[in-house]
Coordinates of C-alpha atoms and ligand atoms in Angstrom, one line a residue:
M27 CA 93.8 54.7 142.0
D28 CA 95.8 58.1 143.1
N29 CA 98.0 58.7 140.1
T30 CA 99.2 61.9 141.9
P31 CA 103.1 61.4 142.2
N32 CA 104.6 61.0 145.3
A33 CA 105.0 64.1 146.7
E34 CA 107.3 63.7 149.3
N35 CA 109.9 61.3 147.0
I36 CA 110.0 64.0 144.1
M37 CA 110.4 67.2 146.5
Q38 CA 113.3 65.1 148.4
T39 CA 114.7 64.2 144.8
F40 CA 115.0 68.0 144.0
E41 CA 116.3 68.5 147.3
A42 CA 119.1 66.2 146.8
A43 CA 119.7 67.6 143.5
R44 CA 120.1 71.1 145.0
Q45 CA 116.8 71.9 143.1
G46 CA 114.5 72.3 146.1
Q47 CA 113.9 75.9 145.5
V48 CA 111.2 74.5 142.6
F49 CA 109.0 73.8 145.4
K50 CA 109.4 77.1 147.6
Y51 CA 106.1 78.2 147.2
Y52 CA 104.5 74.6 147.0
Q53 CA 102.3 75.0 150.3
A54 CA 100.4 78.1 149.1
L55 CA 99.4 76.4 145.7
D56 CA 95.8 74.9 145.8
P57 CA 95.7 71.2 145.2
T58 CA 95.0 71.0 141.6
D59 CA 98.4 73.5 141.1
Q60 CA 100.4 71.2 143.7
A61 CA 99.3 68.1 141.3
A62 CA 100.3 70.1 137.9
L63 CA 103.5 71.0 139.4
L64 CA 104.2 68.0 140.6
A65 CA 103.2 66.1 137.6
Q66 CA 105.6 68.3 135.4
A67 CA 108.6 68.1 137.9
A68 CA 108.1 64.4 137.2
T69 CA 108.9 64.8 133.9
I70 CA 112.3 66.4 134.5
D71 CA 115.5 64.4 134.3
L72 CA 117.7 65.7 137.1
K73 CA 120.5 64.0 136.2
E74 CA 120.4 65.5 132.4
V75 CA 119.8 68.9 133.9
E76 CA 123.0 68.3 136.3
N77 CA 124.9 67.5 133.4
L78 CA 124.0 70.3 131.5
V79 CA 124.6 72.7 134.1
Q80 CA 127.9 71.5 135.0
E81 CA 128.9 71.7 131.2
H82 CA 127.1 74.9 129.8
V83 CA 126.9 76.9 133.2
F84 CA 129.4 75.9 135.3
G85 CA 131.9 74.4 132.8
S86 CA 134.0 75.7 129.8
G87 CA 130.6 75.0 127.7
E88 CA 131.1 74.4 124.0
S89 CA 134.2 74.9 123.0
S90 CA 134.7 76.5 119.7
V91 CA 135.1 74.6 116.7
P92 CA 138.5 73.6 115.6
L93 CA 139.0 75.0 112.1
D94 CA 142.0 72.7 111.3
G95 CA 142.0 70.7 108.4
L96 CA 138.3 72.3 107.4
E97 CA 137.2 71.8 103.7
P98 CA 134.2 72.7 101.9
A99 CA 131.6 69.8 101.9
P100 CA 131.2 68.6 98.4
Y101 CA 127.8 68.5 96.9
E102 CA 125.8 68.0 93.6
A103 CA 125.2 70.9 91.4
L104 CA 122.1 71.5 89.9
P105 CA 122.2 70.9 86.3
E106 CA 121.6 74.4 85.2
N107 CA 124.9 75.3 87.6
G108 CA 127.2 72.5 85.9
G109 CA 125.6 69.3 87.5
D110 CA 125.3 66.2 85.5
A111 CA 121.7 66.2 83.8
A112 CA 121.5 62.6 83.4
Q113 CA 122.4 62.1 87.0
W114 CA 119.6 64.2 88.4
E115 CA 117.1 62.5 86.0
A116 CA 118.2 59.1 87.1
A117 CA 117.7 60.3 91.1
R118 CA 114.3 61.5 90.1
E119 CA 113.1 58.5 88.8
A120 CA 114.6 56.5 91.6
G121 CA 113.2 58.6 93.9
A122 CA 109.6 58.8 92.1
A123 CA 109.6 55.2 92.5
A124 CA 110.1 54.9 96.1
I125 CA 107.7 57.6 96.9
A126 CA 105.5 55.7 94.6
A127 CA 106.3 52.2 96.4
G128 CA 104.9 54.1 99.9
R129 CA 108.5 54.1 101.4
V130 CA 108.6 57.9 101.9
A131 CA 107.0 60.0 104.7
A132 CA 106.9 63.6 105.0
F133 CA 108.3 65.2 108.8
C134 CA 107.8 68.8 109.8
V135 CA 109.1 70.0 112.9
A136 CA 107.0 72.4 114.4
G137 CA 107.7 72.2 118.1
G138 CA 109.3 75.5 118.1
Q139 CA 108.2 78.7 120.0
G140 CA 108.6 81.0 117.6
T141 CA 109.0 84.1 119.7
R142 CA 110.4 86.2 116.9
L143 CA 107.4 86.4 115.0
G144 CA 105.4 87.0 118.2
Y145 CA 102.7 85.4 117.1
D146 CA 100.1 84.3 119.4
G147 CA 99.5 80.4 118.7
P148 CA 101.3 77.3 116.8
K149 CA 103.4 79.1 113.5
G150 CA 101.8 76.3 111.5
T151 CA 98.4 78.4 111.7
Y152 CA 100.1 81.4 110.9
P153 CA 98.8 82.6 107.4
V154 CA 101.2 83.1 104.5
T155 CA 99.9 82.7 101.2
P156 CA 99.6 86.2 99.3
V157 CA 96.2 86.1 98.1
T158 CA 94.1 83.1 100.2
Q159 CA 96.2 83.5 103.1
K160 CA 96.6 80.0 103.6
T161 CA 98.2 79.2 106.8
L162 CA 101.7 77.1 106.8
C163 CA 100.1 73.9 107.9
Q164 CA 97.5 73.9 104.8
V165 CA 99.8 74.7 102.5
F166 CA 102.3 71.6 103.5
A167 CA 98.8 69.3 103.8
E168 CA 97.9 70.3 99.9
K169 CA 101.5 69.7 99.0
I170 CA 101.5 66.2 100.4
A171 CA 98.1 65.7 99.0
R172 CA 99.2 66.9 95.5
S173 CA 102.3 64.5 95.8
S174 CA 100.7 61.4 96.9
E175 CA 98.0 62.1 94.0
R176 CA 100.8 62.4 91.5
F177 CA 102.8 59.4 92.7
G178 CA 99.8 57.4 93.3
A179 CA 100.5 56.2 96.8
P180 CA 99.7 57.4 100.6
I181 CA 102.1 60.1 102.1
H182 CA 102.1 59.7 105.8
W183 CA 103.1 63.1 107.8
F184 CA 104.7 63.2 110.7
I185 CA 104.5 66.5 112.8
L186 CA 106.9 67.7 115.8
T187 CA 104.8 69.7 118.4
S188 CA 105.4 70.5 121.8
E189 CA 103.7 70.4 124.8
I190 CA 103.3 73.8 124.5
N191 CA 101.5 73.9 121.1
N192 CA 100.2 70.3 120.6
A193 CA 96.7 70.9 121.8
A194 CA 96.2 74.3 119.4
T195 CA 97.9 72.6 116.4
V196 CA 96.0 69.6 116.7
E197 CA 92.8 71.5 117.2
A198 CA 93.7 73.5 114.0
F199 CA 93.6 70.3 111.9
E200 CA 90.6 68.9 113.4
A201 CA 88.8 72.2 112.6
A202 CA 90.0 72.2 109.0
D203 CA 89.1 68.4 108.7
Y204 CA 92.7 67.9 108.1
F205 CA 92.9 69.9 105.2
G206 CA 91.1 67.0 103.3
L207 CA 94.1 64.4 104.3
P208 CA 93.1 61.1 105.8
K209 CA 93.5 61.8 109.3
A210 CA 95.5 58.4 109.9
Q211 CA 98.0 59.5 107.9
V212 CA 98.7 62.5 109.9
H213 CA 100.9 61.6 113.2
F214 CA 101.2 64.3 115.9
I215 CA 104.8 63.8 118.1
V216 CA 105.1 65.6 121.0
Q217 CA 108.8 66.5 121.6
G218 CA 110.4 67.0 125.2
L219 CA 110.8 69.7 127.2
V220 CA 113.9 70.8 129.2
P221 CA 113.9 73.1 132.2
A222 CA 115.5 76.4 132.2
V223 CA 118.2 77.6 134.6
D224 CA 119.7 81.1 136.0
L225 CA 123.2 81.6 135.8
E226 CA 123.6 79.7 138.8
G227 CA 122.0 76.5 137.2
K228 CA 119.1 77.0 139.2
I229 CA 115.6 75.6 137.9
I230 CA 113.6 78.6 137.1
L231 CA 110.1 79.1 138.1
S232 CA 107.7 80.9 135.6
E233 CA 105.1 81.2 138.2
K234 CA 104.4 79.6 141.7
G235 CA 103.3 76.3 140.5
R236 CA 105.2 76.5 136.9
I237 CA 108.3 75.5 136.0
A238 CA 110.3 77.2 132.9
M239 CA 110.5 74.5 130.5
T240 CA 111.7 75.1 127.1
P241 CA 111.3 72.6 123.9
D242 CA 114.5 70.5 123.7
G243 CA 115.3 71.9 119.8
H244 CA 114.7 70.4 116.6
G245 CA 117.6 68.2 117.6
G246 CA 115.1 66.9 119.9
S247 CA 113.1 65.4 117.2
L248 CA 115.3 62.6 116.5
R249 CA 114.5 61.0 120.1
A250 CA 110.9 62.3 119.8
L251 CA 110.6 59.9 117.0
V252 CA 111.9 57.0 118.8
R253 CA 110.4 57.4 122.3
S254 CA 106.9 58.1 120.9
G255 CA 106.7 55.0 118.8
A256 CA 106.7 56.7 115.4
V257 CA 109.9 55.1 114.2
D258 CA 108.2 51.6 115.1
T259 CA 105.0 53.0 113.1
M260 CA 107.5 53.7 110.4
R261 CA 108.6 50.3 110.0
T262 CA 105.2 48.5 110.5
L263 CA 103.8 50.7 107.5
G264 CA 107.1 50.0 105.4
I265 CA 108.1 53.6 105.7
D266 CA 112.1 53.7 105.4
T267 CA 112.8 57.4 104.0
V268 CA 111.9 60.6 105.9
S269 CA 111.4 63.9 104.1
Y270 CA 112.5 66.5 107.1
F271 CA 111.4 70.3 107.0
Q272 CA 110.9 73.2 109.0
V273 CA 107.3 74.7 109.8
D274 CA 108.2 78.0 108.8
N275 CA 109.4 77.7 105.1
P276 CA 106.1 77.4 102.7
I277 CA 107.9 76.9 99.4
V278 CA 109.8 74.2 100.6
Q279 CA 109.4 70.9 98.3
C280 CA 108.2 68.7 101.0
I281 CA 108.4 65.5 98.7
D282 CA 111.1 66.1 96.2
P283 CA 111.7 63.1 94.1
A284 CA 115.2 63.7 92.7
F285 CA 116.4 64.4 96.5
V286 CA 115.0 61.3 97.4
G287 CA 116.6 59.7 94.9
F288 CA 119.8 61.2 95.4
H289 CA 119.5 60.1 98.8
L290 CA 118.7 56.2 98.4
L291 CA 121.3 55.7 95.1
G292 CA 123.9 57.3 97.5
E293 CA 123.2 55.0 100.1
S294 CA 123.2 58.1 102.3
E295 CA 121.8 57.7 106.0
L296 CA 121.4 61.7 106.3
S297 CA 121.3 64.1 102.8
S298 CA 120.8 67.3 102.9
K299 CA 119.9 70.7 100.9
M300 CA 122.6 73.4 100.3
V301 CA 121.8 76.6 98.7
P302 CA 125.0 78.9 97.8
K303 CA 125.2 81.8 100.1
A304 CA 123.6 85.1 98.7
Y305 CA 126.9 87.4 99.8
P306 CA 129.7 86.1 101.8
L307 CA 128.8 86.9 105.4
E308 CA 125.4 85.7 105.2
K309 CA 124.4 84.7 108.5
V310 CA 123.8 80.7 107.5
G311 CA 125.8 77.3 108.7
H312 CA 128.0 76.2 106.1
F313 CA 128.4 72.4 105.0
C314 CA 132.2 71.6 105.8
V315 CA 134.3 68.1 105.7
Q316 CA 136.4 67.6 108.6
G317 CA 138.5 64.4 109.5
G318 CA 136.2 62.8 106.9
R319 CA 133.1 63.5 108.4
N320 CA 130.4 66.6 107.3
I321 CA 129.7 69.1 109.7
V322 CA 127.6 72.6 109.8
V323 CA 129.7 75.1 110.7
E324 CA 127.8 78.1 112.3
Y325 CA 128.5 81.7 110.6
S326 CA 129.5 82.7 114.3
D327 CA 132.0 79.8 114.4
M328 CA 133.8 80.6 111.3
P329 CA 136.0 83.8 110.9
E330 CA 135.0 86.1 108.5
A331 CA 138.0 85.9 106.6
M332 CA 137.5 82.3 106.1
Q333 CA 133.6 82.8 105.2
A334 CA 134.9 85.4 102.0
A335 CA 137.6 83.3 100.8
T336 CA 137.0 82.7 97.2
D337 CA 138.5 79.5 95.0
A338 CA 140.5 79.6 91.8
D339 CA 137.0 80.3 89.9
G340 CA 136.5 83.2 92.0
E341 CA 133.6 81.4 93.7
L342 CA 133.2 81.5 97.4
R343 CA 135.0 78.6 98.6
F344 CA 132.4 78.0 101.7
R345 CA 129.6 78.3 99.8
A346 CA 127.3 75.7 100.8
G347 CA 124.6 77.3 103.2
S348 CA 122.5 75.0 105.3
V349 CA 118.8 75.5 104.8
A350 CA 117.2 72.7 107.3
I351 CA 116.0 70.6 104.8
H352 CA 117.0 66.6 105.1
V353 CA 116.1 63.3 104.1
F354 CA 116.9 60.6 107.0
D355 CA 117.2 57.0 106.7
R356 CA 114.5 55.6 109.3
E357 CA 117.0 53.1 111.0
F358 CA 120.0 56.1 111.3
I359 CA 117.2 57.9 113.2
A360 CA 116.3 54.8 115.2
R361 CA 120.2 54.9 116.5
S362 CA 120.7 58.9 116.8
G363 CA 117.4 59.0 118.5
G364 CA 117.8 55.9 121.0
N365 CA 119.5 55.8 124.3
H366 CA 123.1 55.1 123.4
A367 CA 125.5 57.8 124.8
E368 CA 127.9 57.7 121.9
N369 CA 125.2 58.7 119.2
A370 CA 123.3 61.3 121.2
L371 CA 123.5 64.8 120.1
P372 CA 125.1 67.5 122.1
F373 CA 123.0 70.3 123.7
H374 CA 123.8 73.9 123.2
R375 CA 123.2 76.6 125.7
A376 CA 121.3 79.7 124.4
N377 CA 121.1 82.8 126.7
K378 CA 117.6 83.9 127.1
K379 CA 115.2 86.6 128.7
I380 CA 113.0 84.2 130.9
P381 CA 110.0 85.4 133.1
Y382 CA 110.9 84.6 136.6
L383 CA 109.5 85.3 140.1
N384 CA 111.5 87.7 141.8
A385 CA 111.9 87.3 145.9
D386 CA 108.5 88.4 146.6
G387 CA 107.1 86.3 144.2
A388 CA 106.2 88.6 141.5
I389 CA 106.5 87.7 138.0
V390 CA 109.6 89.6 136.4
Q391 CA 110.0 90.3 132.6
P392 CA 113.6 90.6 132.4
E393 CA 115.1 93.3 130.3
G394 CA 118.5 91.4 129.3
P395 CA 119.1 87.2 129.4
N396 CA 118.9 86.1 132.8
G397 CA 118.7 82.4 132.4
V398 CA 119.7 79.7 130.0
K399 CA 117.9 77.3 128.1
F400 CA 119.1 74.1 126.4
E401 CA 118.6 72.9 122.9
M402 CA 120.1 70.5 120.4
F403 CA 120.3 71.1 116.7
V404 CA 119.2 68.4 114.0
F405 CA 122.6 69.0 111.9
D406 CA 124.4 67.8 114.6
A407 CA 123.2 64.5 113.2
L408 CA 125.5 64.7 110.4
P409 CA 128.7 63.6 111.4
L410 CA 127.0 60.4 112.7
A411 CA 125.8 59.5 109.2
K412 CA 127.4 57.5 107.1
N413 CA 127.5 58.4 103.1
P414 CA 126.1 62.0 103.5
V415 CA 124.7 63.4 100.4
I416 CA 124.3 67.4 100.0
I417 CA 122.6 68.6 97.0
E418 CA 122.0 71.8 95.7
A419 CA 118.5 73.2 96.1
A420 CA 117.6 76.7 94.3
R421 CA 116.7 79.2 96.9
S422 CA 113.8 80.8 95.0
E423 CA 111.9 77.3 94.9
D424 CA 113.2 75.9 98.2
F425 CA 113.3 78.3 100.7
S426 CA 111.9 81.4 102.1
P427 CA 111.2 81.0 105.8
V428 CA 108.9 83.2 107.8
K429 CA 111.2 84.1 111.1
N430 CA 110.7 87.6 111.9
A431 CA 107.5 90.1 112.2
E432 CA 109.3 92.4 109.5
G433 CA 112.1 93.0 107.8
V434 CA 114.3 89.7 106.6
D435 CA 112.8 86.6 106.7
S436 CA 109.2 88.0 107.3
P437 CA 105.7 87.2 106.1
E438 CA 105.8 90.3 103.7
T439 CA 109.6 88.9 102.1
C440 CA 107.8 85.5 102.0
A441 CA 104.8 86.5 100.0
D442 CA 107.2 88.5 97.6
D443 CA 109.3 85.1 97.2
Q444 CA 105.8 82.9 96.5
C445 CA 105.0 85.3 93.8
R446 CA 108.3 85.2 92.3
M447 CA 108.1 81.7 92.2
F448 CA 104.9 81.5 90.6
A449 CA 106.2 84.0 88.1
A450 CA 108.7 81.8 87.4
W451 CA 106.6 78.9 86.9
L452 CA 104.3 80.7 84.1
R453 CA 107.6 82.3 82.6
A454 CA 109.3 78.6 82.0
A455 CA 105.8 77.5 80.5
G456 CA 106.2 80.4 78.1
E457 CA 103.7 82.6 79.7
V458 CA 104.2 86.4 79.5
I459 CA 104.3 87.9 83.0
E460 CA 105.7 91.5 83.6
T461 CA 108.0 91.6 86.7
D462 CA 110.8 94.0 88.2
A463 CA 114.2 93.1 87.8
T464 CA 114.0 91.0 91.2
G465 CA 111.5 89.0 89.5
L466 CA 108.5 90.2 91.4
P467 CA 105.2 90.6 89.2
A468 CA 103.4 93.9 89.6
F469 CA 100.5 92.1 91.2
Q470 CA 100.0 89.3 93.6
F471 CA 98.5 85.8 92.5
E472 CA 98.8 82.1 94.1
I473 CA 99.3 78.9 92.3
S474 CA 97.5 76.5 94.9
P475 CA 99.7 73.3 95.9
R476 CA 96.8 71.4 95.3
F477 CA 97.4 72.2 91.6
A478 CA 100.8 72.0 91.5
A479 CA 103.5 70.7 94.1
D480 CA 106.9 72.2 92.3
R481 CA 107.9 73.5 89.0
A482 CA 108.2 70.0 87.4
D483 CA 104.7 69.3 88.3
F484 CA 103.4 72.8 87.3
L485 CA 104.9 72.6 83.8
A486 CA 103.0 68.9 83.1
Q487 CA 99.9 70.4 84.8
W488 CA 99.9 73.7 82.9
L489 CA 100.0 71.6 79.4
T490 CA 97.0 69.7 80.5
I491 CA 94.6 72.6 80.5
Q492 CA 92.4 73.4 77.8
K493 CA 91.7 77.0 78.4
R494 CA 94.1 78.5 80.3
P495 CA 92.8 81.5 82.4
S496 CA 94.9 84.8 81.9
I497 CA 96.9 85.6 85.1
C498 CA 95.8 88.7 86.9
A499 CA 95.6 90.6 90.3
G500 CA 94.0 88.0 92.7
T501 CA 94.1 85.3 90.1
V502 CA 94.2 81.4 92.3
L503 CA 95.0 78.3 90.1
E504 CA 93.4 75.7 92.0
Ligands
UTP29 P1 113.8 78.3 114.7 O1 115.0 77.7 115.2 O2 113.6 79.1 114.0 O3 113.0 78.6 116.2 O4 113.2 76.9 114.7 P2 111.7 78.9 116.8 O5 111.5 78.4 118.3 O6 110.7 78.3 115.5 O7 111.5 80.5 116.4 P3 112.3 81.5 117.5 O8 114.0 81.4 117.4 O9 111.5 81.3 118.7 O10 112.0 82.8 116.9 C1 113.6 76.3 113.5 C2 112.4 75.2 113.2 O11 112.7 74.3 114.0 C3 111.3 74.0 114.8 C4 110.8 75.3 114.7 O12 109.3 74.6 115.1 C5 110.7 75.7 113.0 O13 110.4 74.9 112.4 N1 111.6 73.8 116.2 C6 112.7 74.6 116.9 C7 111.3 72.6 116.9 O14 110.5 71.5 116.2 N2 111.7 72.2 118.4 C8 112.7 73.2 118.7 O15 112.9 73.2 120.1 C9 112.6 74.3 118.3

């Protein structure tokens, strides 16, 4: 049977949509490249592209967020910051029971391109731990394995990749024998791609036989979970609660019983962790309430005076920073990732430098932004959710992303933050570890996620050791 998409039909559809330039070099391609271009073109939803172009390239685009009636979103403070310790304990117990019942899955979004890090490979394969240089995926796999052991139940792991990095990600798991996890409990979900367009709304070719396409954003994870059948798989497995985190953050608590418990006890459809902003103009999204709905307002959409405003206690009024850690109700994913326009997440426009073909058909690396990429953001699901819950997280125990090759949020700052966290755990257990004023120990060492997945786990595990090792440079607690 000939599976080649009908060339003429596809080309005519593109012509009719005023995107015929995609086939400009078609006749000059060899048959394999022609087939590949047609197959790529066949995946494009031209109606969606037309709507995006009209709205974001020709139209007024995104209206700025109206600031009327914007209030800080309430959140559950940590006990050490005034929260109710009994409530945290009740949440921890409820979450632990749900995990033990096999109701909770981990979900890591790893479909991004990681351009800022400039690493040639899926970000999940980037080495991050200070001593043994475990990769991000290995760290998460070991945390999930440890949580599974701790709560006595299988924990399925759903991983969002894109067509660009799926094969390399799966290969890394295969090569490492799934880092000891049962293969049947690891599920790869390939997210959709959207074509990039130039400033006239024309789809860009990155090569003569290749359309420039980029993943549809972390917000695309919800429709990818639905379209791939992962939501159905979750139903079959009895999973109703999904713990969402990003691939670039190795200190995240992949499976946090207290967070899961607050989500379930609050009958929430979508829960979020906040960290208090480190300083007034920190470049994070702010959790806010408007018209009775929770929203995230990006720093770029909030006037500086508002970002820096303080309340009666002298604390930042809008202090709840978003760190992209959530718990989703499965049926909420089914609804917001499904085909109902009223629940669809909006696309946003990002101006990017996109390599393109010039009039002579040569590939050009542009100096400045020459095109537009479309992405959905996961936090746009927040206003659609019933009973959203926000809890406070300690930044030092949950958030240190690897975004840039150097400077802030880089491999170096992340390795230091891991060492600070390990030192803090040991000190909480009564050990003496010398650190500087920022909590950074004088030497690097590591606590394996196989030993403990979080602080509470560490404190319990440490007590069980008969002969405790002395901690020095290069120590790895396994
Ligand atoms: P970022 O916004 O940091 O983007 O993604 P990125 O693509 O990883 O990196 P840059 O901006 O090109 O440097 C935050 C998280 O969302 C995931 C990323 O993999 C990361 O875990 N993501 C992002 C997706 O899964 N899909 C996307 O389309 C975009």
